[in-house]
GROMACS .gro file of C-alpha atoms in nm:
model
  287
    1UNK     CA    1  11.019   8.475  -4.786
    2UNK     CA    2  11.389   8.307  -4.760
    3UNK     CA    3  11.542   8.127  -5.028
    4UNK     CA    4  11.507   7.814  -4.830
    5UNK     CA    5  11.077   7.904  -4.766
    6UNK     CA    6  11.094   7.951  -5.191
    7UNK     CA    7  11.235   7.634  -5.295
    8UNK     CA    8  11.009   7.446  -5.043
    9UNK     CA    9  10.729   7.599  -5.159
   10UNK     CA   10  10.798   7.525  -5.506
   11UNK     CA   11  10.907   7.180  -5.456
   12UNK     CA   12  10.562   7.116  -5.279
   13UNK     CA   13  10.392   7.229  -5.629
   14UNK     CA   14  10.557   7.017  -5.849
   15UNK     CA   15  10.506   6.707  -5.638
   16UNK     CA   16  10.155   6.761  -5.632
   17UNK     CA   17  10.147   6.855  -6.003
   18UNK     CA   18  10.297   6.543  -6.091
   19UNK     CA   19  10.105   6.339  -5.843
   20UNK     CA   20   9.803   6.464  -6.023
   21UNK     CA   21   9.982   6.399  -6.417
   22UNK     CA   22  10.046   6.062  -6.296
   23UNK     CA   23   9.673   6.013  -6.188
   24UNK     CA   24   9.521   6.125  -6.473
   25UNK     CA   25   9.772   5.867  -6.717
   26UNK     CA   26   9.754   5.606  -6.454
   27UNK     CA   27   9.344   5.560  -6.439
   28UNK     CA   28   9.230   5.248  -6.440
   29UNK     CA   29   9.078   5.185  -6.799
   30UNK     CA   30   8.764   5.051  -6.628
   31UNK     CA   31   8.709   5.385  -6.461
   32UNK     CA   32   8.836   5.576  -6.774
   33UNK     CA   33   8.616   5.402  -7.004
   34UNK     CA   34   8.328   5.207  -6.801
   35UNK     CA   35   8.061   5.531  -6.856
   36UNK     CA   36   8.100   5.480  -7.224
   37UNK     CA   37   7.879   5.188  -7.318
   38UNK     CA   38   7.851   5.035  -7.725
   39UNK     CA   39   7.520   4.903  -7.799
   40UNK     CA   40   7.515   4.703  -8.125
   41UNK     CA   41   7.191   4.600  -8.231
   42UNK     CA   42   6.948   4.425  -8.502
   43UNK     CA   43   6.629   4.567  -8.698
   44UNK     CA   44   6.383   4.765  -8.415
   45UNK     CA   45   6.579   4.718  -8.164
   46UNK     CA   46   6.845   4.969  -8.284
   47UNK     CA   47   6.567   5.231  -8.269
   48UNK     CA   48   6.442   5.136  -7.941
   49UNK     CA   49   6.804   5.141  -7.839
   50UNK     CA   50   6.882   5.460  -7.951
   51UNK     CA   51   6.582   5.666  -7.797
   52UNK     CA   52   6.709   5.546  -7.496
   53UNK     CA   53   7.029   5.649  -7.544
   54UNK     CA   54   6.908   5.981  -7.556
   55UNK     CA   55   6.653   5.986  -7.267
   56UNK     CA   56   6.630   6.163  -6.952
   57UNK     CA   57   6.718   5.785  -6.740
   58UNK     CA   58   7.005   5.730  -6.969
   59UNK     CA   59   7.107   6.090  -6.848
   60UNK     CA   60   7.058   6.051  -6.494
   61UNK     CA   61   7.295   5.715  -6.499
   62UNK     CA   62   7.575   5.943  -6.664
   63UNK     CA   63   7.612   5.605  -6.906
   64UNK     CA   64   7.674   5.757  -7.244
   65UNK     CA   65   7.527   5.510  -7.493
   66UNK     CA   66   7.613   5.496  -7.883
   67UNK     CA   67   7.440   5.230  -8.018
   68UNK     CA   68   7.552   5.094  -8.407
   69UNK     CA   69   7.319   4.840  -8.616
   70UNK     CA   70   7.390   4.480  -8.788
   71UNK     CA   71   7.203   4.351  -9.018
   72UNK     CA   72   7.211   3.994  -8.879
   73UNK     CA   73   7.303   3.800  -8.510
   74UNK     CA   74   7.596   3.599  -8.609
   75UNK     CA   75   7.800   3.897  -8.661
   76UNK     CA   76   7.664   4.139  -8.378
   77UNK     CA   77   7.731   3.796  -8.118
   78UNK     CA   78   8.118   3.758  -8.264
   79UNK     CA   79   8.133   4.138  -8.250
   80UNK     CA   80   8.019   4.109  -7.863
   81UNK     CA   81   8.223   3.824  -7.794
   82UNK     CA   82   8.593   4.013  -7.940
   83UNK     CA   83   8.482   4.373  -7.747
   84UNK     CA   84   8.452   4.569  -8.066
   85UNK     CA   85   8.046   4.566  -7.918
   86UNK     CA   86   7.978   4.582  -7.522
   87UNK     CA   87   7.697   4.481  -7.473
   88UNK     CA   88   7.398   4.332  -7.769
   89UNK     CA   89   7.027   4.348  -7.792
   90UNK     CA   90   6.865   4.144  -8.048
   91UNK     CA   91   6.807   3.795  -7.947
   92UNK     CA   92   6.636   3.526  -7.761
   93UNK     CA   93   6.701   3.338  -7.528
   94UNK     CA   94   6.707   3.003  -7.773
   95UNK     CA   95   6.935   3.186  -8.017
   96UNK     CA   96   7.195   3.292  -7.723
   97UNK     CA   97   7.199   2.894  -7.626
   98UNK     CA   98   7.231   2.809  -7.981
   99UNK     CA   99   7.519   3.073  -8.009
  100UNK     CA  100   7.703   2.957  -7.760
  101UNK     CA  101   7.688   2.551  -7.784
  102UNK     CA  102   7.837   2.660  -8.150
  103UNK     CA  103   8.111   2.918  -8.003
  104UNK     CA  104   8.266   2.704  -7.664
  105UNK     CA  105   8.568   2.977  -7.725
  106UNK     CA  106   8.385   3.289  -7.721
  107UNK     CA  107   8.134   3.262  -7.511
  108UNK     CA  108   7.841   3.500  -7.436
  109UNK     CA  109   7.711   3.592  -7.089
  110UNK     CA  110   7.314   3.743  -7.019
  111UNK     CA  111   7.283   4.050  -6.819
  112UNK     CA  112   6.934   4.080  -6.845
  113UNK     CA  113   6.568   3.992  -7.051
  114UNK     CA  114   6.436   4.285  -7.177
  115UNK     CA  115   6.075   4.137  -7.418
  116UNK     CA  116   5.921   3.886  -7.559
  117UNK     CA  117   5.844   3.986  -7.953
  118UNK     CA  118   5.601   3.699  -8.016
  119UNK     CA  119   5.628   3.483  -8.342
  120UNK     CA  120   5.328   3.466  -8.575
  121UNK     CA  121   5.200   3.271  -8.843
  122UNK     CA  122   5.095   3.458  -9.151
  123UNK     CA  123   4.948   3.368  -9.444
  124UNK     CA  124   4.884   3.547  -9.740
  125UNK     CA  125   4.596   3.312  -9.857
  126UNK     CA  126   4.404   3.235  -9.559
  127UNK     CA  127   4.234   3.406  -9.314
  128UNK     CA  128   4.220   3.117  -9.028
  129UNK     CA  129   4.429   2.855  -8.863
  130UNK     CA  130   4.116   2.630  -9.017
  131UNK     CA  131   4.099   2.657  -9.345
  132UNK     CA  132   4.492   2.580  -9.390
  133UNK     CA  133   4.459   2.239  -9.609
  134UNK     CA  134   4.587   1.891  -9.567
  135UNK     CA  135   4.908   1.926  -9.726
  136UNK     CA  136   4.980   2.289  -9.679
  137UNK     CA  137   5.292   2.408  -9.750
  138UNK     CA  138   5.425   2.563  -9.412
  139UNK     CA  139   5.768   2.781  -9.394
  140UNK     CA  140   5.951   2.796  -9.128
  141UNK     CA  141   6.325   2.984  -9.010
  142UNK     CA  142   6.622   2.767  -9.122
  143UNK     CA  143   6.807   2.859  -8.790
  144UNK     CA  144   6.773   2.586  -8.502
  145UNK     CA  145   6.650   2.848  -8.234
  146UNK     CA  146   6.398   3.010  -8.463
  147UNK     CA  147   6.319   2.657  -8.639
  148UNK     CA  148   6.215   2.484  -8.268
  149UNK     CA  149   6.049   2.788  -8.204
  150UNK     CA  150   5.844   2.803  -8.524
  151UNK     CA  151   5.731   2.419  -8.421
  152UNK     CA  152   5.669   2.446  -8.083
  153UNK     CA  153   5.417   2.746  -8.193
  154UNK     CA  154   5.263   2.501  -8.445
  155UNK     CA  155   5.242   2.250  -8.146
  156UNK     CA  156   5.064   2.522  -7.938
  157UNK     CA  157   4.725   2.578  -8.187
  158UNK     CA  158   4.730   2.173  -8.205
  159UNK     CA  159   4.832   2.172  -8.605
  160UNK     CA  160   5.097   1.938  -8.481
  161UNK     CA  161   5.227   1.699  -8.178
  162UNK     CA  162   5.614   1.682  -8.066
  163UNK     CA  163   5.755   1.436  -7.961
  164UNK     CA  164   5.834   1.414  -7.548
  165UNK     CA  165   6.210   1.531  -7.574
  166UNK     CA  166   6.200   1.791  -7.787
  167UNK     CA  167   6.432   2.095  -7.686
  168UNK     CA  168   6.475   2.431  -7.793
  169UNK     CA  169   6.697   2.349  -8.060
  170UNK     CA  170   6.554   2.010  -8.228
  171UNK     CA  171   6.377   2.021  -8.561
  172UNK     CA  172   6.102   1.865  -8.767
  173UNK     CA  173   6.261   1.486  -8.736
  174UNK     CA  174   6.140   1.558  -8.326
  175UNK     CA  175   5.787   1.607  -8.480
  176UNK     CA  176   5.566   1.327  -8.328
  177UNK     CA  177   5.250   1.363  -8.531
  178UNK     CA  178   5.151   1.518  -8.850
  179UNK     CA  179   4.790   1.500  -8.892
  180UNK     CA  180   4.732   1.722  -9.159
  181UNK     CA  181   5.037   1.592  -9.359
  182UNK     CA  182   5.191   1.993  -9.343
  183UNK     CA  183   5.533   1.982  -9.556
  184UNK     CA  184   5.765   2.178  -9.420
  185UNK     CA  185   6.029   2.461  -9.612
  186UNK     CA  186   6.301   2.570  -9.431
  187UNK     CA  187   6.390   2.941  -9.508
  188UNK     CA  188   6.578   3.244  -9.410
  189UNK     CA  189   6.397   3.407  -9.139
  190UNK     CA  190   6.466   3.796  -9.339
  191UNK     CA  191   6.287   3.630  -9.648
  192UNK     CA  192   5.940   3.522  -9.465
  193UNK     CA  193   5.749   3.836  -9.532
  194UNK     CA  194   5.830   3.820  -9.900
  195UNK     CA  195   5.789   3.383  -9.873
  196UNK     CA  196   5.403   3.481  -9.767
  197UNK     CA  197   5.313   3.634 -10.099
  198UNK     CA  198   5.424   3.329 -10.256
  199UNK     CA  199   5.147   3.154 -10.439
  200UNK     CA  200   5.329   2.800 -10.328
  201UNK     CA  201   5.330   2.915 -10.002
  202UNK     CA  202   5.010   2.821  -9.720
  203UNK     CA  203   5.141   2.940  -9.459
  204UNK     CA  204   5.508   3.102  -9.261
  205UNK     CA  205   5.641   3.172  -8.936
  206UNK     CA  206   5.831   3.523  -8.946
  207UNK     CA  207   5.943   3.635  -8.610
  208UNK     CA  208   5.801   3.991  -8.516
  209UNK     CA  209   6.109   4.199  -8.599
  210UNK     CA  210   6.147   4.103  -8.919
  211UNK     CA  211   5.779   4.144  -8.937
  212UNK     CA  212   5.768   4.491  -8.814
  213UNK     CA  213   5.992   4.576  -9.090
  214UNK     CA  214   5.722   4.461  -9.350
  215UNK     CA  215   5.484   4.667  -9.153
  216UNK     CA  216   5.287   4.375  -9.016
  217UNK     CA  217   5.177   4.385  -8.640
  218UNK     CA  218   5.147   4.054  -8.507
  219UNK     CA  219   4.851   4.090  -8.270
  220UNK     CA  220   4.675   4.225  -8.537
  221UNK     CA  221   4.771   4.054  -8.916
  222UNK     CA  222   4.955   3.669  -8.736
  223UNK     CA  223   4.629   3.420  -8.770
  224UNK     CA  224   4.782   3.317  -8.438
  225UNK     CA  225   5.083   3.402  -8.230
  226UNK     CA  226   5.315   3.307  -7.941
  227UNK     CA  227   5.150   3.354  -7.611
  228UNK     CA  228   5.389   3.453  -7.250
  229UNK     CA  229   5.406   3.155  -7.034
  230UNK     CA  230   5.642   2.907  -6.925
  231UNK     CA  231   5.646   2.721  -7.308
  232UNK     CA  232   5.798   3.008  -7.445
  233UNK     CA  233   6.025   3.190  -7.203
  234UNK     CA  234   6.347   3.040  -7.411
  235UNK     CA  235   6.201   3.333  -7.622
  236UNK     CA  236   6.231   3.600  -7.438
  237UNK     CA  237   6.435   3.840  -7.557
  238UNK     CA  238   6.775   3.942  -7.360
  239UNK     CA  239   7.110   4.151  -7.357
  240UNK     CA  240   7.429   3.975  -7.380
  241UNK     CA  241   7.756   4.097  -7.299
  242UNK     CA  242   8.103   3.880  -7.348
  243UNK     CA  243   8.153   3.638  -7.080
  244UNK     CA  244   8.451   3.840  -6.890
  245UNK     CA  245   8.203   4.111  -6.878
  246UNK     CA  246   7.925   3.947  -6.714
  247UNK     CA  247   7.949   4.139  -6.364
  248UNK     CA  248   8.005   4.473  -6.500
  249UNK     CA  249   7.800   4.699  -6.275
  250UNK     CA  250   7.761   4.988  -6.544
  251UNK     CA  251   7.607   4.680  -6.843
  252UNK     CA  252   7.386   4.573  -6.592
  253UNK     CA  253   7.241   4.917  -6.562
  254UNK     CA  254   7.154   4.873  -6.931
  255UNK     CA  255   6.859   4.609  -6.823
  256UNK     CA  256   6.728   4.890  -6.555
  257UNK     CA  257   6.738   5.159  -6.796
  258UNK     CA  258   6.515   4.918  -7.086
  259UNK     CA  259   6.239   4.906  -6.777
  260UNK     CA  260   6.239   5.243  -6.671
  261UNK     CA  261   5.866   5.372  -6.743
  262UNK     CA  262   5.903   5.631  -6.971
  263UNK     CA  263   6.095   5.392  -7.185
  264UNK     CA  264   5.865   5.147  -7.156
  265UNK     CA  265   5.565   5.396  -7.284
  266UNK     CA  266   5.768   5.486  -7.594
  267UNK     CA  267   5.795   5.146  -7.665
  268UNK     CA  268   5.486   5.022  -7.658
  269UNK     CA  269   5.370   5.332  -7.854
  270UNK     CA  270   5.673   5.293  -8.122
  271UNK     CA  271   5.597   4.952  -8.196
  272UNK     CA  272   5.262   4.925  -8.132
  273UNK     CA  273   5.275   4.668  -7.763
  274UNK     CA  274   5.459   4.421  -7.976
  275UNK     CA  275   5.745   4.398  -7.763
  276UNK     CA  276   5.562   4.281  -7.434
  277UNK     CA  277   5.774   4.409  -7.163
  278UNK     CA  278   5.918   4.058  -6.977
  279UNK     CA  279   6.090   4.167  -6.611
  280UNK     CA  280   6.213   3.922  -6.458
  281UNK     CA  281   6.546   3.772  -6.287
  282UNK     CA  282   6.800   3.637  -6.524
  283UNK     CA  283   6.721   3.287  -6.311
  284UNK     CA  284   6.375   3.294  -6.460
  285UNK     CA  285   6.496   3.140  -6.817
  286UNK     CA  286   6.714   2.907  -6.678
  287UNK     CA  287   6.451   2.759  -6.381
   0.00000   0.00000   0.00000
């Protein structure tokens, strides 16, 4: 081979060896980093969340999941909201709303509903919605999402009225009639399992995954509970992502992988069908 044939040849190699340096630095960070997907959740979730991280659909999507766990919403939503968490599964629909009307410059976006984890009323003293008395003490979560939720429940077995307006953030000044003269004690939704052994106590509202966590099963221990129909699909659970990442193609495949079947049937065996499987379009909750 001639000199000229050499340095030809060799000049064609390092082009192409710095044609593919310069690809590999120069990715796109979306294409870089869009298979790796943060998951934060709260409570049950986190497990339910992390066996699918590990399961044969998460596999097949080549998403790599690692999910990390808060111990309440406000943080996981702000993490969501500044990117240090993709993607969040913990909430309703309600406390998204809420979220949002209270954070205009950080914004959250839904990719997807995922359950609904009905509410229950407990009560460590009685064994039906009947023989609560007149003037029961009745506690409900201090939150506005959680506290129109708790009411709208109560409205539902007929223990109260609302009034014609009421939304899924108004409170007990939107109640319309009282019959049995109920007092109301606003509380921190964690605290409602431990609120129920409370001698001054009738009655509380705890929403299932704190419940779960006290090992009570709210189709089975709740003296009544939340029912799926059009009343309480601001309930329905969902995963939110930050509003800039609301069209990201690999998040959304979060929502498929939730309702793939064999994730479904751990679920329902894990937690014992209290997470009732809710698959519809994201235009359901807001119809």
């Amino acid at each position: 081979m001639s000199r000229k044939s050499k340095f030809i040849t060799s000049f064609g190699i390092l082009i192409l060896a710095l044609l593919a340096a310069f690809s590999f630095f120069h990715a796109s960070p979306q294409d870089k980093s869009s298979k790796n997907i943060t998951v934060g959740a709260v409570g049950s979730d986190a497990k339910a969340w992390q066996y699918i991280a590990k399961s044969d659909a998460a596999k097949k999507t080549k998403l790599k999941i690692t999910v990390k766990t808060f111990t309440d919403g406000v943080s996981l939503n702000q993490a969501t909201a500044d990117g240090t968490i993709d993607v969040n599964a913990f909430q309703s629909y309600a406390y998204y709303v809420a979220y949002n009307q209270t954070h205009k410059s950080s914004k959250l976006a839904v990719l997807g509903n995922t359950y609904l984890e009905p509410m229950g009323i407990y009560s460590g003293q009685y064994h039906k919605l009947s023989e609560l008395p007149d003037g029961a003490t009745i506690a409900i979560p201090n939150d506005p999402a959680n506290t129109s939720r708790a009411l709208k429940l109560l409205a539902s077995v007929n223990l109260i009225t609302l009034k014609s307006g009421f939304g899924s953030l108004s409170g007990t000044n939107e109640i319309k009639d009282n019959p049995h003269n109920f007092k109301f004690k606003e509380i921190d939704s964690k605290t409602g399992p431990r609120v129920e052994k409370d001698s001054n106590i009738d009655a509380v509202l705890i929403g299932n995954t704190t419940a779960l966590e006290a090992g009570l099963n709210v189709l089975k221990d709740s003296l009544a509970h939340e029912k799926i129909d059009q009343t309480t699909k601001d309930n329905i659970n969902i995963l939110a992502t930050a509003n800039k990442n609301k069209d990201n193609s690999d998040y959304k495949k979060l929502v498929t992988l939730y309702h793939d079947k064999d994730v479904q049937a751990y679920i329902k065996k894990a937690f014992d069908g209290t997470k009732v499987e809710v698959n519809k379009p994201v235009s359901y909750l807001t119809n």
